[in-house]
Amino acid sequence: MAMAKIKKGDTVKVIAGKDKGKEGKVISVADGRVVVEGINMITKHTKASQANPKGGIVHKEAPIDCSNVMYVHKGKVTRIGFTTVEGKNGPKKVRVAKATGDVID
């Protein structure tokens, strides 16, 4: 799979679905899907276990497709591109905000 454009810790804005317009921090990324803090909340009924002796109803974030979120850079949504930057250990591939041209990481 190609290098992921959205990474853990990024701030993203939802552009499609029931939570459209909301922003949040990415908790995890896996298989083209992201889990965003406070977005796409689901209700899960859990059985009693040693970790959770009472069991009950748990509210948690569910994964959302990467195509339904956009990276937020300096308060504005932007697409992400890649470029190479010369470093002391040779060229390095970095993410770039398409709207401003700024290097993200």
GROMACS .gro file of N, CA and C in nm, residues 14 18 25 27-28 34-36 49 78 87 93 95 100 105:
model
   45
   14VAL      N    1  -1.411   1.631   0.886
   14VAL     CA    2  -1.496   1.535   0.815
   14VAL      C    3  -1.568   1.608   0.703
   18LYS      N    4  -2.254   1.161   0.847
   18LYS     CA    5  -2.339   1.221   0.950
   18LYS      C    6  -2.267   1.327   1.034
   25LYS      N    7  -0.897   1.498   1.625
   25LYS     CA    8  -0.761   1.447   1.616
   25LYS      C    9  -0.765   1.298   1.582
   27ILE      N   10  -0.686   0.925   1.604
   27ILE     CA   11  -0.640   0.834   1.710
   27ILE      C   12  -0.561   0.719   1.649
   28SER      N   13  -0.612   0.663   1.538
   28SER     CA   14  -0.541   0.553   1.473
   28SER      C   15  -0.573   0.548   1.324
   34VAL      N   16  -0.967   0.565   0.929
   34VAL     CA   17  -0.914   0.638   1.043
   34VAL      C   18  -1.017   0.643   1.155
   35VAL      N   19  -0.967   0.647   1.278
   35VAL     CA   20  -1.053   0.667   1.395
   35VAL      C   21  -1.022   0.807   1.445
   36VAL      N   22  -1.126   0.892   1.449
   36VAL     CA   23  -1.110   1.032   1.488
   36VAL      C   24  -1.180   1.056   1.620
   49SER      N   25  -1.663  -0.868   3.204
   49SER     CA   26  -1.533  -0.935   3.198
   49SER      C   27  -1.452  -0.892   3.320
   78THR      N   28  -0.688   2.120   0.353
   78THR     CA   29  -0.599   2.115   0.237
   78THR      C   30  -0.574   1.971   0.196
   87GLY      N   31   1.845   1.639   0.310
   87GLY     CA   32   1.883   1.641   0.451
   87GLY      C   33   2.027   1.596   0.466
   93LYS      N   34   1.157   1.193   0.193
   93LYS     CA   35   1.022   1.217   0.143
   93LYS      C   36   0.939   1.280   0.254
   95ARG      N   37   0.565   1.518   0.365
   95ARG     CA   38   0.430   1.560   0.327
   95ARG      C   39   0.427   1.712   0.311
  100THR      N   40  -0.085   2.569   0.072
  100THR     CA   41   0.016   2.670   0.106
  100THR      C   42   0.157   2.633   0.060
  105ASP      N   43   0.564   1.762   0.780
  105ASP     CA   44   0.651   1.689   0.873
  105ASP      C   45   0.783   1.654   0.809
   0.00000   0.00000   0.00000
